[in-house]
Coordinates of C-alpha atoms in Angstrom, one line a residue:
M18 CA -36.2 -57.2 -47.4
L19 CA -38.9 -60.0 -47.4
E20 CA -40.9 -57.9 -45.0
Q21 CA -40.5 -54.9 -47.4
R22 CA -38.8 -52.9 -44.7
A23 CA -35.7 -52.5 -46.9
T24 CA -35.0 -52.7 -50.6
L25 CA -32.3 -54.9 -52.2
S26 CA -30.4 -51.7 -52.9
D27 CA -30.5 -50.8 -49.1
V28 CA -29.3 -54.2 -48.1
A29 CA -26.5 -54.2 -50.7
D30 CA -25.4 -50.8 -49.5
L31 CA -25.2 -52.0 -45.9
H32 CA -23.1 -55.0 -47.0
V33 CA -20.7 -52.7 -49.0
K34 CA -20.2 -50.5 -45.9
A35 CA -19.6 -53.5 -43.7
L36 CA -17.1 -54.9 -46.2
D37 CA -15.4 -51.5 -46.5
A38 CA -15.0 -51.4 -42.7
E39 CA -13.6 -55.0 -42.6
I40 CA -11.2 -54.3 -45.5
R41 CA -9.9 -51.1 -43.8
T42 CA -9.4 -53.1 -40.5
L43 CA -7.4 -55.8 -42.5
K44 CA -5.3 -53.1 -44.2
I45 CA -4.4 -51.5 -40.8
R46 CA -3.5 -55.0 -39.4
R47 CA -1.3 -55.6 -42.4
S48 CA 0.4 -52.2 -41.9
V49 CA 0.9 -53.0 -38.2
L50 CA 2.4 -56.4 -39.0
R51 CA 4.7 -54.8 -41.6
V52 CA 6.0 -52.5 -38.9
L53 CA 6.5 -55.3 -36.4
A54 CA 8.3 -57.4 -39.0
N55 CA 10.8 -54.6 -39.5
R56 CA 11.6 -53.8 -35.8
D57 CA 12.8 -55.8 -32.8
S58 CA 9.8 -55.1 -30.6
S59 CA 9.1 -56.3 -27.0
T60 CA 5.8 -57.9 -26.1
E61 CA 4.8 -54.5 -24.5
E62 CA 5.7 -52.6 -27.7
I63 CA 3.7 -55.0 -29.8
A64 CA 0.6 -54.6 -27.6
L65 CA 1.0 -50.8 -27.7
I66 CA 1.4 -50.7 -31.4
N67 CA -1.7 -52.8 -32.0
A68 CA -3.8 -50.9 -29.4
L69 CA -2.9 -47.5 -30.8
A70 CA -3.4 -48.5 -34.5
R71 CA -6.9 -49.8 -33.7
L72 CA -8.1 -46.6 -31.9
S73 CA -10.9 -44.7 -33.6
A74 CA -10.3 -41.3 -34.9
R75 CA -12.2 -39.8 -32.0
E76 CA -10.0 -41.7 -29.5
R77 CA -6.8 -40.7 -31.2
Q78 CA -7.9 -37.0 -31.2
Q79 CA -8.8 -37.3 -27.5
I80 CA -5.2 -38.3 -26.7
I81 CA -3.9 -35.2 -28.4
D82 CA -6.6 -32.9 -27.0
D83 CA -5.9 -34.1 -23.4
F84 CA -2.2 -33.3 -24.0
V85 CA -2.9 -29.8 -25.4
D86 CA -5.5 -29.0 -22.7
R87 CA -3.0 -29.8 -20.0
A88 CA -0.1 -27.9 -21.6
F89 CA -2.2 -24.8 -22.3
A90 CA -4.4 -24.9 -19.1
G91 CA -5.3 -21.5 -17.8
V92 CA -3.4 -19.6 -20.5
V93 CA -5.6 -16.9 -22.1
D94 CA -3.7 -15.5 -25.1
E95 CA -4.5 -15.2 -28.8
D96 CA -1.1 -16.5 -29.9
A97 CA -1.2 -19.4 -27.5
A98 CA -4.7 -20.3 -28.7
L99 CA -3.4 -20.3 -32.3
V100 CA -0.5 -22.6 -31.5
A101 CA -2.9 -24.9 -29.5
G102 CA -5.1 -25.2 -32.6
W103 CA -2.1 -26.1 -34.7
M104 CA -1.1 -28.8 -32.2
R105 CA -4.6 -30.3 -32.2
D106 CA -4.6 -30.5 -36.0
L107 CA -4.5 -34.3 -36.2
P108 CA -5.9 -35.8 -39.4
P109 CA -9.4 -37.1 -38.8
D110 CA -8.4 -40.7 -39.5
L111 CA -5.4 -42.8 -40.6
P112 CA -5.3 -43.4 -44.3
E113 CA -7.2 -46.4 -45.5
D114 CA -3.9 -48.2 -46.2
P115 CA -1.4 -46.5 -43.8
T116 CA 2.2 -46.7 -44.6
S117 CA 4.7 -48.2 -42.1
E118 CA 6.0 -44.6 -41.6
Q119 CA 2.5 -43.4 -40.6
I120 CA 2.0 -46.3 -38.2
N121 CA 5.4 -45.6 -36.6
A122 CA 4.6 -41.8 -36.6
W123 CA 1.4 -42.3 -34.7
V124 CA 3.0 -44.7 -32.2
E125 CA 5.8 -42.2 -31.6
L126 CA 3.4 -39.3 -31.3
A127 CA 1.3 -41.1 -28.7
E128 CA 4.4 -41.9 -26.7
L129 CA 5.6 -38.3 -27.0
V130 CA 2.4 -36.7 -25.7
G131 CA 2.3 -39.3 -22.9
D132 CA 5.7 -38.1 -21.7
D133 CA 5.2 -35.8 -18.7
G134 CA 8.6 -34.2 -19.2
F135 CA 7.6 -33.2 -22.8
R136 CA 4.3 -31.8 -21.6
Q137 CA 6.2 -29.7 -19.0
T138 CA 8.6 -28.4 -21.7
V139 CA 5.7 -27.3 -23.9
R140 CA 3.9 -25.7 -21.0
G141 CA 7.1 -23.8 -20.1
M142 CA 7.2 -22.5 -23.7
V143 CA 3.5 -21.5 -23.5
L144 CA 3.9 -19.7 -20.2
S145 CA 7.0 -17.9 -21.4
G146 CA 5.0 -16.7 -24.5
E147 CA 2.2 -15.5 -22.3
D148 CA 4.7 -13.3 -20.3
D149 CA 6.5 -11.6 -23.1
N150 CA 4.3 -12.3 -26.2
R151 CA 7.4 -13.5 -28.1
L152 CA 5.6 -15.7 -30.6
E153 CA 5.4 -12.9 -33.2
Y154 CA 9.0 -12.1 -32.6
G155 CA 9.9 -15.7 -33.1
L156 CA 8.0 -15.9 -36.4
N157 CA 9.9 -12.8 -37.6
L158 CA 13.2 -14.2 -36.4
R159 CA 12.8 -17.7 -37.9
P160 CA 13.5 -16.8 -41.6
L161 CA 16.7 -14.9 -40.6
V162 CA 17.9 -17.8 -38.5
L163 CA 17.2 -20.3 -41.3
E164 CA 18.9 -18.2 -43.9
H165 CA 22.0 -17.0 -42.1
A166 CA 22.6 -19.6 -39.3
G167 CA 21.6 -22.4 -41.7
A168 CA 24.2 -21.2 -44.2
A169 CA 26.8 -21.0 -41.5
L170 CA 26.1 -24.6 -40.5
S171 CA 26.4 -25.8 -44.1
R172 CA 29.7 -24.0 -44.4
G173 CA 31.0 -25.5 -41.2
I174 CA 31.3 -22.1 -39.3
A175 CA 31.4 -22.8 -35.6
P176 CA 29.2 -20.5 -33.5
E177 CA 32.2 -19.8 -31.1
S178 CA 34.5 -18.7 -34.0
A179 CA 35.3 -15.2 -35.0
G180 CA 33.6 -15.8 -38.3
A181 CA 30.3 -16.2 -36.5
R182 CA 30.2 -12.6 -35.3
P183 CA 29.1 -11.0 -38.5
I184 CA 26.6 -13.7 -39.2
L185 CA 25.1 -13.3 -35.7
K186 CA 24.9 -9.6 -36.4
R187 CA 22.6 -10.2 -39.4
I188 CA 20.2 -12.1 -37.2
I189 CA 20.4 -10.3 -33.8
P190 CA 21.3 -6.6 -33.8
D191 CA 24.5 -5.7 -31.9
D192 CA 22.7 -3.0 -30.0
L193 CA 20.2 -5.3 -28.4
P194 CA 20.2 -4.4 -24.6
A195 CA 21.8 -6.8 -22.3
E196 CA 18.5 -7.6 -20.5
E197 CA 16.7 -8.4 -23.8
T198 CA 19.7 -10.5 -24.9
A199 CA 19.4 -12.5 -21.7
A200 CA 15.7 -13.0 -22.2
L201 CA 16.3 -14.0 -25.8
I202 CA 18.9 -16.6 -24.8
M203 CA 16.4 -18.1 -22.3
W204 CA 13.7 -18.1 -25.1
L205 CA 16.1 -19.7 -27.6
D206 CA 17.0 -22.3 -25.0
M207 CA 13.4 -23.5 -25.1
V208 CA 12.9 -23.0 -28.8
A209 CA 15.9 -25.2 -29.7
E210 CA 14.1 -28.3 -28.3
P211 CA 14.3 -31.2 -30.8
R212 CA 11.2 -33.0 -29.3
V213 CA 8.9 -30.0 -30.1
E214 CA 10.1 -30.0 -33.7
R215 CA 9.6 -33.7 -33.8
Y216 CA 6.0 -33.2 -32.8
W217 CA 5.4 -31.1 -35.9
H218 CA 7.4 -33.5 -38.0
L219 CA 5.1 -36.4 -36.9
L220 CA 1.9 -34.5 -37.5
S221 CA 3.1 -33.8 -41.1
I222 CA 3.8 -37.5 -41.7
L223 CA 0.3 -38.4 -40.5
K224 CA -1.2 -35.8 -42.8
G225 CA 0.7 -37.3 -45.7
Q226 CA 2.8 -34.1 -46.1
K227 CA 6.5 -33.7 -46.5
P228 CA 7.9 -32.4 -43.2
S229 CA 9.7 -29.1 -43.2
P230 CA 13.5 -29.2 -43.0
P231 CA 14.7 -29.2 -39.4
A232 CA 15.2 -25.7 -37.9
V233 CA 16.4 -26.6 -34.4
P234 CA 20.1 -27.0 -35.5
A235 CA 20.0 -23.4 -36.9
F236 CA 18.4 -22.1 -33.7
A237 CA 20.9 -24.0 -31.6
W238 CA 23.7 -22.4 -33.6
V239 CA 22.3 -18.9 -32.8
L240 CA 22.0 -19.8 -29.1
A241 CA 25.6 -20.9 -29.0
A242 CA 26.8 -17.9 -30.9
L243 CA 24.9 -15.5 -28.5
R244 CA 26.4 -17.2 -25.5
A245 CA 29.9 -17.0 -27.0
H246 CA 29.9 -13.4 -28.3
R247 CA 27.3 -11.4 -26.3

């Protein structure tokens, strides 16, 4: 400023930005400590939580991108590309003052995508969708499953019971050929995967959105009913 290479306003603005960055770092540290205070963590878990919480937005996105790239590698399909885009949709940054729930969600999400078994599960679903293009069918089936199977669950109707037959008929036609029924059972077996639903749930928490009600129990009901009655 004395050398007239910057004005007082320029210098003050730089200080504000530096303080903003420091305040944000302190808020994240506070959120991390709040999480640690409420869970019985090992030394390894403490180190993991601190490391993940301090990652930059670009570094966090890279973790998700690496997972999606490996799960969708070599798959050329419009539906698959759409789902891959949804799975990459991580918020650009943690909130300035993240909640304990959001810190926990990020840590759990990072652990989930680092699980090779989970990646293989997602890849199996992706490859299955490429073979029979069942994504559109699944989107059409979902509201029927949630409406009818969800109601059956709330009423305590077991999928193996006689009372499940008419409910199943409202979701899956009776005249569905045996070969298609077998393929549907295989597909539902993959769809009724709690960890995949948990992935979407965690993304919603990180975005500050209310997660959708769980759909896996309703799909699992349909799967069990199909196996029992078809």
